[in-house]
Amino acid sequence: MQRSFDPGDLRSPERRRWLQRTGRLALAGGLLAGGGWTLARLKANLWQVRRERTLMGTSVSVACLADDREAAGLAIEAAFARMAMAAAELTRFDPASPLARLNRDGQLHVVPHHLHAVLREAMALSQRTQGAFDASVLPVLRYFETLRGISRLDGRVDARIGQRERLVDYRAIQMDALGVRLGKPGMAVTLDGIAKGYVVDQGVAALKAHGIEYGLVDAGGDVHAFSGSDPNRHWNVGIVDPRDTGRVAAVVQVRNAALSTSGNYRIFFSADRRLFHIVDPRSGFSPQAYASVTMMAVRSVLADGMSTAAFSLALPQVAEQAAAQDLQWLAISRDGARRWRSRALPLIAGEAQVA
Protein backbone atom coordinates (compact mmCIF):
# COMPACT_ATOMS: atom_id res chain seq x y z
CA MET A 1 0.00 0.00 0.00
CA GLN A 2 1.16 3.52 -0.69
CA ARG A 3 1.85 5.10 2.69
CA SER A 4 1.09 8.74 3.37
CA PHE A 5 3.02 10.88 5.80
CA ASP A 6 2.71 14.28 7.37
CA PRO A 7 4.69 16.64 5.11
CA GLY A 8 5.50 18.72 8.16
CA ASP A 9 7.49 15.81 9.58
CA LEU A 10 10.42 15.00 7.29
CA ARG A 11 11.28 11.80 9.13
CA SER A 12 9.93 8.52 7.78
CA PRO A 13 10.60 4.88 8.68
CA GLU A 14 10.69 3.64 5.09
CA ARG A 15 12.92 5.66 2.75
CA ARG A 16 14.99 3.08 0.89
CA ARG A 17 14.25 4.55 -2.52
CA TRP A 18 15.71 7.83 -3.74
CA LEU A 19 12.18 9.12 -4.22
CA GLN A 20 9.22 8.05 -2.15
CA ARG A 21 5.73 9.01 -3.13
CA THR A 22 2.58 9.79 -1.20
CA GLY A 23 -0.74 10.33 -2.94
CA ARG A 24 -2.91 13.22 -1.84
CA LEU A 25 -5.58 11.40 -3.85
CA ALA A 26 -5.42 8.33 -1.65
CA LEU A 27 -7.76 7.82 1.29
CA ALA A 28 -7.44 5.35 4.16
CA GLY A 29 -8.94 1.99 3.27
CA GLY A 30 -8.70 -1.74 3.69
CA LEU A 31 -6.15 -3.76 1.73
CA LEU A 32 -6.71 -6.76 -0.48
CA ALA A 33 -3.59 -8.45 -1.84
CA GLY A 34 -3.08 -11.44 -4.08
CA GLY A 35 -0.89 -12.56 -6.96
CA GLY A 36 1.52 -9.69 -6.46
CA TRP A 37 -1.22 -7.09 -6.71
CA THR A 38 -2.13 -4.59 -4.03
CA LEU A 39 -5.66 -3.22 -4.04
CA ALA A 40 -6.73 -0.42 -1.73
CA ARG A 41 -10.39 0.51 -1.61
CA LEU A 42 -10.44 4.27 -1.28
CA LYS A 43 -14.19 4.81 -1.34
CA ALA A 44 -17.29 3.17 -2.74
CA ASN A 45 -16.42 3.52 -6.42
CA LEU A 46 -12.66 4.14 -6.36
CA TRP A 47 -9.74 1.73 -6.02
CA GLN A 48 -6.00 2.14 -5.89
CA VAL A 49 -4.37 -0.68 -7.86
CA ARG A 50 -0.61 -1.06 -7.64
CA ARG A 51 2.03 -3.54 -8.75
CA GLU A 52 5.79 -3.62 -8.32
CA ARG A 53 8.43 -5.45 -10.36
CA THR A 54 12.16 -5.37 -10.96
CA LEU A 55 13.12 -3.63 -14.19
CA MET A 56 16.36 -1.95 -15.26
CA GLY A 57 18.02 -3.26 -12.12
CA THR A 58 15.66 -1.39 -9.82
CA SER A 59 12.23 -1.79 -8.29
CA VAL A 60 9.56 -0.21 -10.48
CA SER A 61 6.02 0.35 -9.25
CA VAL A 62 2.94 1.38 -11.20
CA ALA A 63 -0.13 2.68 -9.39
CA CYS A 64 -3.54 3.69 -10.71
CA LEU A 65 -6.68 5.14 -9.20
CA ALA A 66 -9.72 3.80 -11.04
CA ASP A 67 -13.30 2.68 -10.55
CA ASP A 68 -12.69 -0.52 -12.54
CA ARG A 69 -10.12 -2.80 -10.91
CA GLU A 70 -9.85 -5.17 -13.84
CA ALA A 71 -9.33 -2.37 -16.36
CA ALA A 72 -6.67 -0.83 -14.12
CA GLY A 73 -4.93 -4.19 -13.87
CA LEU A 74 -4.85 -4.57 -17.65
CA ALA A 75 -3.47 -1.04 -17.98
CA ILE A 76 -0.70 -1.78 -15.50
CA GLU A 77 0.22 -4.98 -17.36
CA ALA A 78 0.38 -3.01 -20.60
CA ALA A 79 2.59 -0.40 -18.95
CA PHE A 80 5.05 -3.02 -17.70
CA ALA A 81 5.12 -4.72 -21.11
CA ARG A 82 5.86 -1.47 -22.90
CA MET A 83 8.53 -0.47 -20.37
CA ALA A 84 10.21 -3.88 -20.60
CA MET A 85 10.33 -3.67 -24.40
CA ALA A 86 12.00 -0.26 -24.27
CA ALA A 87 14.43 -1.26 -21.52
CA ALA A 88 15.56 -4.30 -23.53
CA GLU A 89 16.76 -2.00 -26.33
CA LEU A 90 18.48 0.48 -24.03
CA THR A 91 20.47 -1.72 -21.65
CA ARG A 92 24.24 -1.98 -21.99
CA PHE A 93 24.40 -5.05 -19.78
CA ASP A 94 22.74 -7.61 -22.08
CA PRO A 95 25.31 -8.68 -24.73
CA ALA A 96 22.48 -9.30 -27.20
CA SER A 97 20.94 -5.83 -26.86
CA PRO A 98 21.31 -3.38 -29.76
CA LEU A 99 23.20 -0.95 -27.52
CA ALA A 100 25.68 -3.66 -26.52
CA ARG A 101 26.16 -4.54 -30.20
CA LEU A 102 26.79 -0.89 -31.01
CA ASN A 103 29.47 -0.72 -28.33
CA ARG A 104 31.04 -3.98 -29.46
CA ASP A 105 31.02 -3.34 -33.22
CA GLY A 106 31.26 0.44 -33.28
CA GLN A 107 28.25 0.66 -35.58
CA LEU A 108 24.65 -0.39 -35.96
CA HIS A 109 22.96 -0.39 -39.36
CA VAL A 110 19.44 -1.03 -38.11
CA VAL A 111 18.62 1.11 -35.08
CA PRO A 112 15.47 0.00 -33.22
CA HIS A 113 12.86 2.63 -32.44
CA HIS A 114 13.48 3.11 -28.72
CA LEU A 115 17.26 3.19 -29.05
CA HIS A 116 17.04 5.69 -31.89
CA ALA A 117 14.71 7.92 -29.87
CA VAL A 118 16.90 7.96 -26.76
CA LEU A 119 20.11 8.51 -28.71
CA ARG A 120 18.44 11.51 -30.32
CA GLU A 121 17.37 12.79 -26.89
CA ALA A 122 20.88 12.27 -25.54
CA MET A 123 22.52 14.09 -28.46
CA ALA A 124 20.14 17.03 -28.16
CA LEU A 125 20.77 17.29 -24.41
CA SER A 126 24.53 17.17 -24.99
CA GLN A 127 24.27 20.09 -27.39
CA ARG A 128 22.03 22.13 -25.08
CA THR A 129 24.33 21.62 -22.08
CA GLN A 130 27.56 22.03 -24.09
CA GLY A 131 28.72 18.55 -23.18
CA ALA A 132 27.73 18.44 -19.50
CA PHE A 133 25.73 15.41 -20.56
CA ASP A 134 27.55 12.95 -22.80
CA ALA A 135 26.47 9.36 -23.43
CA SER A 136 29.98 8.40 -24.55
CA VAL A 137 31.43 8.43 -20.99
CA LEU A 138 31.24 4.64 -20.78
CA PRO A 139 35.01 3.99 -21.22
CA VAL A 140 35.67 6.15 -18.14
CA LEU A 141 32.81 4.61 -16.17
CA ARG A 142 34.01 1.10 -16.99
CA TYR A 143 37.41 2.00 -15.58
CA PHE A 144 35.78 3.40 -12.43
CA GLU A 145 34.04 0.06 -12.01
CA THR A 146 37.41 -1.73 -11.86
CA LEU A 147 38.54 0.50 -9.00
CA ARG A 148 35.94 -0.51 -6.41
CA GLY A 149 37.38 0.07 -2.96
CA ILE A 150 40.62 1.71 -4.09
CA SER A 151 41.96 3.62 -1.08
CA ARG A 152 43.07 6.75 -2.90
CA LEU A 153 43.64 8.19 -6.34
CA ASP A 154 47.21 8.60 -7.57
CA GLY A 155 49.03 9.65 -10.71
CA ARG A 156 48.67 6.22 -12.33
CA VAL A 157 44.89 6.27 -11.89
CA ASP A 158 44.71 9.86 -13.12
CA ALA A 159 46.67 8.94 -16.25
CA ARG A 160 44.41 6.01 -17.08
CA ILE A 161 41.32 8.14 -16.58
CA GLY A 162 42.88 10.68 -18.93
CA GLN A 163 43.46 8.01 -21.58
CA ARG A 164 39.83 7.00 -21.51
CA GLU A 165 38.63 10.58 -21.34
CA ARG A 166 40.03 11.12 -24.85
CA LEU A 167 37.32 8.74 -26.11
CA VAL A 168 34.52 10.87 -24.65
CA ASP A 169 32.98 13.07 -27.35
CA TYR A 170 29.28 13.05 -28.17
CA ARG A 171 30.07 14.85 -31.46
CA ALA A 172 31.80 11.67 -32.67
CA ILE A 173 28.52 9.73 -32.45
CA GLN A 174 27.24 9.81 -36.01
CA MET A 175 23.55 9.19 -36.73
CA ASP A 176 22.06 9.25 -40.21
CA ALA A 177 20.05 7.17 -42.66
CA LEU A 178 22.79 4.51 -42.61
CA GLY A 179 22.41 3.92 -38.86
CA VAL A 180 24.65 4.97 -36.00
CA ARG A 181 28.45 4.84 -35.80
CA LEU A 182 30.99 5.59 -33.10
CA GLY A 183 33.65 7.75 -34.69
CA LYS A 184 36.62 6.78 -32.49
CA PRO A 185 37.98 3.25 -32.00
CA GLY A 186 37.26 2.22 -28.43
CA MET A 187 34.31 4.56 -27.95
CA ALA A 188 31.29 3.17 -26.10
CA VAL A 189 27.90 4.54 -25.10
CA THR A 190 25.88 4.30 -21.90
CA LEU A 191 22.33 5.59 -21.63
CA ASP A 192 22.17 5.01 -17.88
CA GLY A 193 21.71 8.74 -17.22
CA ILE A 194 18.64 9.17 -19.42
CA ALA A 195 17.13 5.81 -20.40
CA LYS A 196 15.21 5.19 -17.20
CA GLY A 197 13.29 8.42 -17.67
CA TYR A 198 12.39 7.40 -21.21
CA VAL A 199 11.21 4.00 -20.02
CA VAL A 200 9.03 5.66 -17.36
CA ASP A 201 7.49 7.85 -20.07
CA GLN A 202 6.59 4.69 -21.99
CA GLY A 203 4.79 3.33 -18.95
CA VAL A 204 2.82 6.55 -18.51
CA ALA A 205 1.88 6.57 -22.20
CA ALA A 206 0.57 3.00 -21.92
CA LEU A 207 -1.54 3.85 -18.87
CA LYS A 208 -3.08 6.86 -20.58
CA ALA A 209 -3.73 4.84 -23.75
CA HIS A 210 -5.78 2.47 -21.60
CA GLY A 211 -7.92 5.28 -20.25
CA ILE A 212 -6.25 5.75 -16.85
CA GLU A 213 -6.81 9.28 -15.59
CA TYR A 214 -4.85 9.11 -12.33
CA GLY A 215 -1.58 7.22 -12.21
CA LEU A 216 2.02 7.13 -11.05
CA VAL A 217 5.12 5.29 -12.26
CA ASP A 218 8.04 5.14 -9.80
CA ALA A 219 11.38 3.76 -10.98
CA GLY A 220 13.71 4.36 -8.06
CA GLY A 221 14.64 8.01 -8.55
CA ASP A 222 12.40 8.72 -11.53
CA VAL A 223 8.74 9.43 -10.80
CA HIS A 224 6.05 10.48 -13.26
CA ALA A 225 2.62 11.31 -11.87
CA PHE A 226 -0.51 12.40 -13.66
CA SER A 227 -3.92 13.37 -12.37
CA GLY A 228 -6.05 14.42 -15.29
CA SER A 229 -7.54 17.87 -15.68
CA ASP A 230 -8.64 18.37 -12.07
CA PRO A 231 -6.35 21.08 -10.61
CA ASN A 232 -7.17 19.94 -7.08
CA ARG A 233 -5.69 16.47 -7.59
CA HIS A 234 -1.96 15.88 -7.27
CA TRP A 235 0.70 13.60 -5.82
CA ASN A 236 3.24 14.47 -3.13
CA VAL A 237 6.77 13.21 -3.75
CA GLY A 238 9.44 13.07 -1.06
CA ILE A 239 13.11 13.69 -1.91
CA VAL A 240 15.60 11.73 0.17
CA ASP A 241 18.10 13.53 2.40
CA PRO A 242 21.54 12.47 1.03
CA ARG A 243 23.09 12.80 4.50
CA ASP A 244 20.58 10.34 5.95
CA THR A 245 18.66 8.22 3.46
CA GLY A 246 16.23 7.27 6.22
CA ARG A 247 14.93 10.84 6.14
CA VAL A 248 13.16 13.02 3.60
CA ALA A 249 14.78 16.36 2.79
CA ALA A 250 11.86 17.93 0.97
CA VAL A 251 8.37 17.21 -0.33
CA VAL A 252 7.27 18.45 -3.76
CA GLN A 253 3.77 18.60 -5.17
CA VAL A 254 3.58 16.86 -8.55
CA ARG A 255 0.69 17.05 -11.00
CA ASN A 256 1.05 15.90 -14.59
CA ALA A 257 4.82 16.08 -14.39
CA ALA A 258 7.96 14.04 -13.91
CA LEU A 259 10.52 14.31 -11.13
CA SER A 260 14.01 12.81 -11.33
CA THR A 261 16.78 12.80 -8.73
CA SER A 262 20.44 11.99 -9.31
CA GLY A 263 22.59 11.48 -6.22
CA ASN A 264 26.12 10.55 -5.21
CA TYR A 265 25.26 8.80 -1.95
CA ARG A 266 24.72 5.19 -2.98
CA ILE A 267 27.38 3.95 -5.42
CA PHE A 268 31.07 4.76 -4.90
CA PHE A 269 34.17 3.33 -6.57
CA SER A 270 36.86 4.85 -4.33
CA ALA A 271 37.15 4.75 -0.57
CA ASP A 272 37.38 8.54 -0.39
CA ARG A 273 34.06 8.74 -2.31
CA ARG A 274 35.55 10.99 -4.97
CA LEU A 275 34.60 8.56 -7.74
CA PHE A 276 30.99 7.52 -8.17
CA HIS A 277 28.61 6.57 -10.95
CA ILE A 278 28.25 10.07 -12.39
CA VAL A 279 31.08 11.30 -14.63
CA ASP A 280 31.75 14.88 -15.67
CA PRO A 281 32.30 14.32 -19.41
CA ARG A 282 34.60 17.33 -19.64
CA SER A 283 37.05 16.23 -16.93
CA GLY A 284 36.73 12.45 -16.73
CA PHE A 285 36.21 12.58 -12.96
CA SER A 286 33.07 12.61 -10.83
CA PRO A 287 31.73 16.11 -10.12
CA GLN A 288 32.08 17.27 -6.53
CA ALA A 289 29.62 20.16 -6.09
CA TYR A 290 26.40 18.34 -5.16
CA ALA A 291 25.07 15.39 -3.20
CA SER A 292 21.83 15.33 -5.17
CA VAL A 293 20.04 17.22 -7.91
CA THR A 294 16.32 16.92 -8.61
CA MET A 295 14.67 18.12 -11.82
CA MET A 296 10.97 18.49 -12.61
CA ALA A 297 9.83 18.42 -16.23
CA VAL A 298 6.86 17.51 -18.38
CA ARG A 299 8.71 14.40 -19.61
CA SER A 300 10.70 11.96 -17.51
CA VAL A 301 13.39 11.56 -20.16
CA LEU A 302 14.20 15.26 -19.89
CA ALA A 303 14.05 15.31 -16.08
CA ASP A 304 16.34 12.26 -15.94
CA GLY A 305 18.89 13.58 -18.40
CA MET A 306 18.98 17.06 -16.90
CA SER A 307 19.39 15.78 -13.33
CA THR A 308 22.47 13.92 -14.61
CA ALA A 309 23.82 16.87 -16.57
CA ALA A 310 23.27 19.33 -13.72
CA PHE A 311 25.76 17.45 -11.54
CA SER A 312 28.51 18.72 -13.84
CA LEU A 313 27.27 22.32 -13.96
CA ALA A 314 27.96 25.23 -11.63
CA LEU A 315 24.89 26.52 -9.80
CA PRO A 316 24.32 29.55 -12.09
CA GLN A 317 24.46 27.22 -15.09
CA VAL A 318 21.96 24.85 -13.47
CA ALA A 319 19.55 27.73 -12.99
CA GLU A 320 20.15 29.03 -16.52
CA GLN A 321 19.73 25.66 -18.22
CA ALA A 322 16.59 24.86 -16.23
CA ALA A 323 15.00 28.22 -16.97
CA ALA A 324 15.73 27.87 -20.68
CA GLN A 325 13.89 24.53 -20.73
CA ASP A 326 11.08 25.51 -18.34
CA LEU A 327 12.24 23.08 -15.64
CA GLN A 328 12.00 23.33 -11.87
CA TRP A 329 14.82 22.03 -9.69
CA LEU A 330 16.32 21.41 -6.25
CA ALA A 331 20.04 20.91 -5.52
CA ILE A 332 21.74 19.85 -2.28
CA SER A 333 25.42 20.62 -1.72
CA ARG A 334 27.95 17.81 -1.42
CA ASP A 335 28.23 18.26 2.35
CA GLY A 336 24.45 18.53 2.65
CA ALA A 337 24.67 21.87 4.43
CA ARG A 338 23.11 24.00 1.68
CA ARG A 339 20.07 23.64 -0.56
CA TRP A 340 19.04 25.68 -3.58
CA ARG A 341 15.93 25.63 -5.75
CA SER A 342 14.07 27.33 -8.55
CA ARG A 343 11.52 29.92 -7.47
CA ALA A 344 8.51 28.10 -8.95
CA LEU A 345 9.31 24.64 -7.55
CA PRO A 346 6.09 23.53 -5.77
CA LEU A 347 7.85 22.80 -2.48
CA ILE A 348 5.41 22.00 0.32
CA ALA A 349 7.91 20.87 2.99
CA GLY A 350 11.61 21.47 3.51
CA GLU A 351 13.77 24.55 3.09
CA ALA A 352 15.91 25.67 0.14
CA GLN A 353 17.36 28.98 -0.97
CA VAL A 354 15.99 30.37 -4.23
CA ALA A 355 18.85 30.66 -6.73
XYZ file of C-alpha atoms in Angstrom:
355
model
C 0.000 0.000 0.000
C 1.158 3.521 -0.685
C 1.854 5.101 2.687
C 1.086 8.736 3.368
C 3.018 10.883 5.800
C 2.711 14.285 7.368
C 4.688 16.645 5.107
C 5.505 18.720 8.155
C 7.491 15.811 9.579
C 10.417 14.998 7.293
C 11.279 11.800 9.132
C 9.933 8.523 7.785
C 10.598 4.878 8.679
C 10.692 3.638 5.087
C 12.916 5.658 2.745
C 14.989 3.083 0.889
C 14.245 4.551 -2.525
C 15.707 7.832 -3.739
C 12.177 9.121 -4.225
C 9.215 8.053 -2.154
C 5.729 9.011 -3.130
C 2.577 9.786 -1.195
C -0.744 10.329 -2.943
C -2.905 13.223 -1.840
C -5.581 11.402 -3.849
C -5.425 8.327 -1.645
C -7.760 7.816 1.286
C -7.443 5.347 4.157
C -8.943 1.992 3.275
C -8.704 -1.739 3.687
C -6.147 -3.758 1.727
C -6.706 -6.758 -0.482
C -3.589 -8.447 -1.838
C -3.079 -11.443 -4.084
C -0.894 -12.560 -6.965
C 1.524 -9.686 -6.463
C -1.217 -7.085 -6.706
C -2.127 -4.591 -4.028
C -5.659 -3.225 -4.041
C -6.727 -0.424 -1.729
C -10.391 0.514 -1.613
C -10.438 4.266 -1.281
C -14.185 4.813 -1.337
C -17.288 3.168 -2.737
C -16.419 3.525 -6.422
C -12.659 4.137 -6.357
C -9.735 1.734 -6.017
C -6.002 2.142 -5.892
C -4.372 -0.676 -7.863
C -0.613 -1.062 -7.638
C 2.027 -3.544 -8.746
C 5.787 -3.622 -8.320
C 8.430 -5.454 -10.363
C 12.162 -5.371 -10.957
C 13.121 -3.632 -14.187
C 16.364 -1.953 -15.258
C 18.018 -3.262 -12.116
C 15.656 -1.388 -9.821
C 12.233 -1.793 -8.286
C 9.559 -0.209 -10.477
C 6.016 0.352 -9.254
C 2.937 1.382 -11.195
C -0.131 2.680 -9.388
C -3.544 3.689 -10.708
C -6.685 5.142 -9.205
C -9.724 3.804 -11.040
C -13.301 2.678 -10.548
C -12.695 -0.525 -12.540
C -10.120 -2.804 -10.910
C -9.851 -5.172 -13.843
C -9.327 -2.371 -16.359
C -6.674 -0.831 -14.117
C -4.929 -4.193 -13.867
C -4.849 -4.570 -17.648
C -3.471 -1.043 -17.984
C -0.700 -1.778 -15.502
C 0.220 -4.976 -17.356
C 0.375 -3.010 -20.603
C 2.591 -0.396 -18.953
C 5.053 -3.019 -17.701
C 5.117 -4.720 -21.110
C 5.861 -1.468 -22.905
C 8.533 -0.470 -20.374
C 10.208 -3.876 -20.600
C 10.330 -3.672 -24.401
C 12.002 -0.258 -24.269
C 14.428 -1.264 -21.519
C 15.563 -4.298 -23.532
C 16.763 -1.995 -26.332
C 18.479 0.481 -24.026
C 20.469 -1.717 -21.648
C 24.240 -1.976 -21.993
C 24.402 -5.054 -19.781
C 22.739 -7.610 -22.084
C 25.312 -8.684 -24.731
C 22.480 -9.296 -27.204
C 20.938 -5.828 -26.864
C 21.311 -3.375 -29.758
C 23.203 -0.949 -27.516
C 25.679 -3.662 -26.523
C 26.157 -4.542 -30.197
C 26.790 -0.889 -31.012
C 29.466 -0.718 -28.330
C 31.035 -3.985 -29.458
C 31.018 -3.338 -33.219
C 31.257 0.441 -33.282
C 28.248 0.663 -35.582
C 24.652 -0.393 -35.958
C 22.958 -0.387 -39.356
C 19.437 -1.033 -38.109
C 18.618 1.106 -35.076
C 15.474 -0.001 -33.218
C 12.857 2.630 -32.442
C 13.483 3.114 -28.721
C 17.261 3.187 -29.051
C 17.040 5.686 -31.892
C 14.710 7.925 -29.868
C 16.901 7.956 -26.764
C 20.113 8.507 -28.714
C 18.440 11.512 -30.318
C 17.367 12.788 -26.887
C 20.881 12.272 -25.541
C 22.520 14.092 -28.456
C 20.138 17.034 -28.159
C 20.775 17.288 -24.413
C 24.533 17.172 -24.991
C 24.274 20.086 -27.386
C 22.033 22.131 -25.075
C 24.333 21.620 -22.081
C 27.559 22.031 -24.089
C 28.720 18.554 -23.185
C 27.735 18.442 -19.497
C 25.726 15.406 -20.558
C 27.546 12.947 -22.804
C 26.467 9.365 -23.435
C 29.978 8.401 -24.552
C 31.427 8.433 -20.991
C 31.240 4.636 -20.778
C 35.009 3.989 -21.221
C 35.670 6.149 -18.140
C 32.809 4.612 -16.174
C 34.005 1.100 -16.994
C 37.411 2.004 -15.579
C 35.782 3.401 -12.435
C 34.036 0.058 -12.009
C 37.409 -1.728 -11.864
C 38.537 0.504 -8.998
C 35.943 -0.514 -6.414
C 37.381 0.068 -2.959
C 40.617 1.714 -4.092
C 41.962 3.623 -1.079
C 43.070 6.751 -2.905
C 43.644 8.193 -6.342
C 47.207 8.604 -7.573
C 49.025 9.647 -10.714
C 48.668 6.218 -12.328
C 44.892 6.271 -11.891
C 44.706 9.865 -13.120
C 46.670 8.941 -16.253
C 44.407 6.014 -17.077
C 41.317 8.137 -16.583
C 42.877 10.678 -18.933
C 43.465 8.008 -21.582
C 39.826 6.996 -21.509
C 38.630 10.579 -21.337
C 40.026 11.117 -24.850
C 37.323 8.736 -26.110
C 34.523 10.873 -24.652
C 32.983 13.073 -27.350
C 29.279 13.053 -28.166
C 30.072 14.848 -31.463
C 31.795 11.671 -32.668
C 28.516 9.726 -32.447
C 27.236 9.813 -36.011
C 23.553 9.189 -36.732
C 22.061 9.253 -40.214
C 20.046 7.166 -42.664
C 22.793 4.515 -42.609
C 22.407 3.917 -38.856
C 24.655 4.966 -35.997
C 28.449 4.836 -35.800
C 30.987 5.587 -33.103
C 33.650 7.752 -34.685
C 36.622 6.784 -32.491
C 37.985 3.253 -32.000
C 37.259 2.223 -28.429
C 34.307 4.557 -27.946
C 31.288 3.169 -26.099
C 27.902 4.539 -25.097
C 25.881 4.304 -21.904
C 22.330 5.587 -21.630
C 22.174 5.009 -17.879
C 21.710 8.736 -17.215
C 18.644 9.168 -19.417
C 17.129 5.810 -20.403
C 15.212 5.192 -17.195
C 13.288 8.417 -17.667
C 12.392 7.404 -21.212
C 11.207 3.999 -20.018
C 9.026 5.657 -17.363
C 7.488 7.855 -20.072
C 6.593 4.686 -21.986
C 4.789 3.333 -18.948
C 2.821 6.546 -18.508
C 1.882 6.571 -22.196
C 0.566 3.005 -21.919
C -1.544 3.849 -18.866
C -3.082 6.856 -20.584
C -3.733 4.839 -23.751
C -5.784 2.466 -21.601
C -7.922 5.279 -20.246
C -6.253 5.745 -16.849
C -6.809 9.284 -15.594
C -4.855 9.110 -12.325
C -1.576 7.217 -12.207
C 2.021 7.134 -11.053
C 5.121 5.290 -12.260
C 8.040 5.144 -9.803
C 11.377 3.763 -10.985
C 13.708 4.364 -8.058
C 14.638 8.007 -8.546
C 12.396 8.718 -11.529
C 8.742 9.427 -10.798
C 6.047 10.478 -13.259
C 2.616 11.305 -11.870
C -0.513 12.405 -13.664
C -3.922 13.371 -12.374
C -6.052 14.417 -15.289
C -7.539 17.869 -15.679
C -8.635 18.369 -12.073
C -6.348 21.082 -10.609
C -7.172 19.940 -7.078
C -5.687 16.473 -7.593
C -1.960 15.876 -7.270
C 0.702 13.600 -5.819
C 3.236 14.466 -3.126
C 6.770 13.213 -3.751
C 9.443 13.075 -1.057
C 13.107 13.686 -1.913
C 15.602 11.733 0.167
C 18.098 13.531 2.396
C 21.537 12.472 1.033
C 23.088 12.801 4.499
C 20.579 10.345 5.950
C 18.658 8.216 3.462
C 16.229 7.274 6.218
C 14.929 10.841 6.140
C 13.159 13.024 3.599
C 14.784 16.361 2.793
C 11.855 17.928 0.971
C 8.366 17.209 -0.333
C 7.275 18.448 -3.756
C 3.770 18.604 -5.167
C 3.581 16.864 -8.553
C 0.686 17.048 -10.997
C 1.045 15.898 -14.593
C 4.817 16.085 -14.389
C 7.962 14.041 -13.905
C 10.518 14.305 -11.129
C 14.006 12.813 -11.327
C 16.778 12.801 -8.726
C 20.443 11.990 -9.308
C 22.588 11.476 -6.219
C 26.121 10.550 -5.209
C 25.260 8.801 -1.950
C 24.719 5.190 -2.984
C 27.378 3.951 -5.418
C 31.066 4.756 -4.895
C 34.167 3.333 -6.571
C 36.858 4.846 -4.329
C 37.147 4.748 -0.567
C 37.380 8.538 -0.385
C 34.065 8.736 -2.307
C 35.555 10.987 -4.966
C 34.603 8.560 -7.743
C 30.991 7.517 -8.167
C 28.607 6.566 -10.953
C 28.250 10.073 -12.394
C 31.084 11.298 -14.627
C 31.750 14.884 -15.668
C 32.301 14.322 -19.408
C 34.602 17.329 -19.638
C 37.049 16.233 -16.925
C 36.729 12.451 -16.728
C 36.205 12.581 -12.958
C 33.070 12.607 -10.829
C 31.727 16.108 -10.119
C 32.076 17.271 -6.526
C 29.618 20.159 -6.086
C 26.398 18.338 -5.162
C 25.070 15.387 -3.198
C 21.830 15.327 -5.166
C 20.038 17.217 -7.913
C 16.318 16.923 -8.612
C 14.670 18.118 -11.822
C 10.966 18.491 -12.605
C 9.830 18.425 -16.231
C 6.855 17.514 -18.380
C 8.706 14.404 -19.606
C 10.701 11.956 -17.507
C 13.389 11.559 -20.165
C 14.204 15.261 -19.890
C 14.053 15.308 -16.081
C 16.340 12.262 -15.936
C 18.887 13.576 -18.400
C 18.981 17.064 -16.898
C 19.391 15.783 -13.329
C 22.467 13.921 -14.605
C 23.820 16.874 -16.573
C 23.270 19.330 -13.721
C 25.756 17.451 -11.545
C 28.513 18.722 -13.840
C 27.270 22.322 -13.960
C 27.963 25.233 -11.634
C 24.889 26.522 -9.804
C 24.321 29.552 -12.088
C 24.461 27.223 -15.088
C 21.957 24.846 -13.475
C 19.554 27.732 -12.994
C 20.151 29.032 -16.523
C 19.732 25.661 -18.223
C 16.593 24.857 -16.227
C 15.002 28.225 -16.971
C 15.730 27.865 -20.679
C 13.892 24.526 -20.734
C 11.080 25.512 -18.336
C 12.236 23.080 -15.639
C 12.001 23.331 -11.866
C 14.823 22.033 -9.689
C 16.318 21.411 -6.252
C 20.039 20.908 -5.519
C 21.738 19.854 -2.285
C 25.424 20.624 -1.719
C 27.952 17.812 -1.416
C 28.234 18.257 2.348
C 24.450 18.534 2.654
C 24.674 21.873 4.427
C 23.106 24.004 1.683
C 20.072 23.643 -0.559
C 19.037 25.676 -3.585
C 15.931 25.625 -5.753
C 14.071 27.333 -8.549
C 11.518 29.916 -7.472
C 8.509 28.103 -8.947
C 9.307 24.645 -7.549
C 6.088 23.534 -5.771
C 7.854 22.803 -2.480
C 5.415 21.999 0.322
C 7.915 20.865 2.987
C 11.615 21.471 3.507
C 13.773 24.553 3.091
C 15.911 25.668 0.141
C 17.365 28.984 -0.974
C 15.992 30.366 -4.235
C 18.853 30.663 -6.733
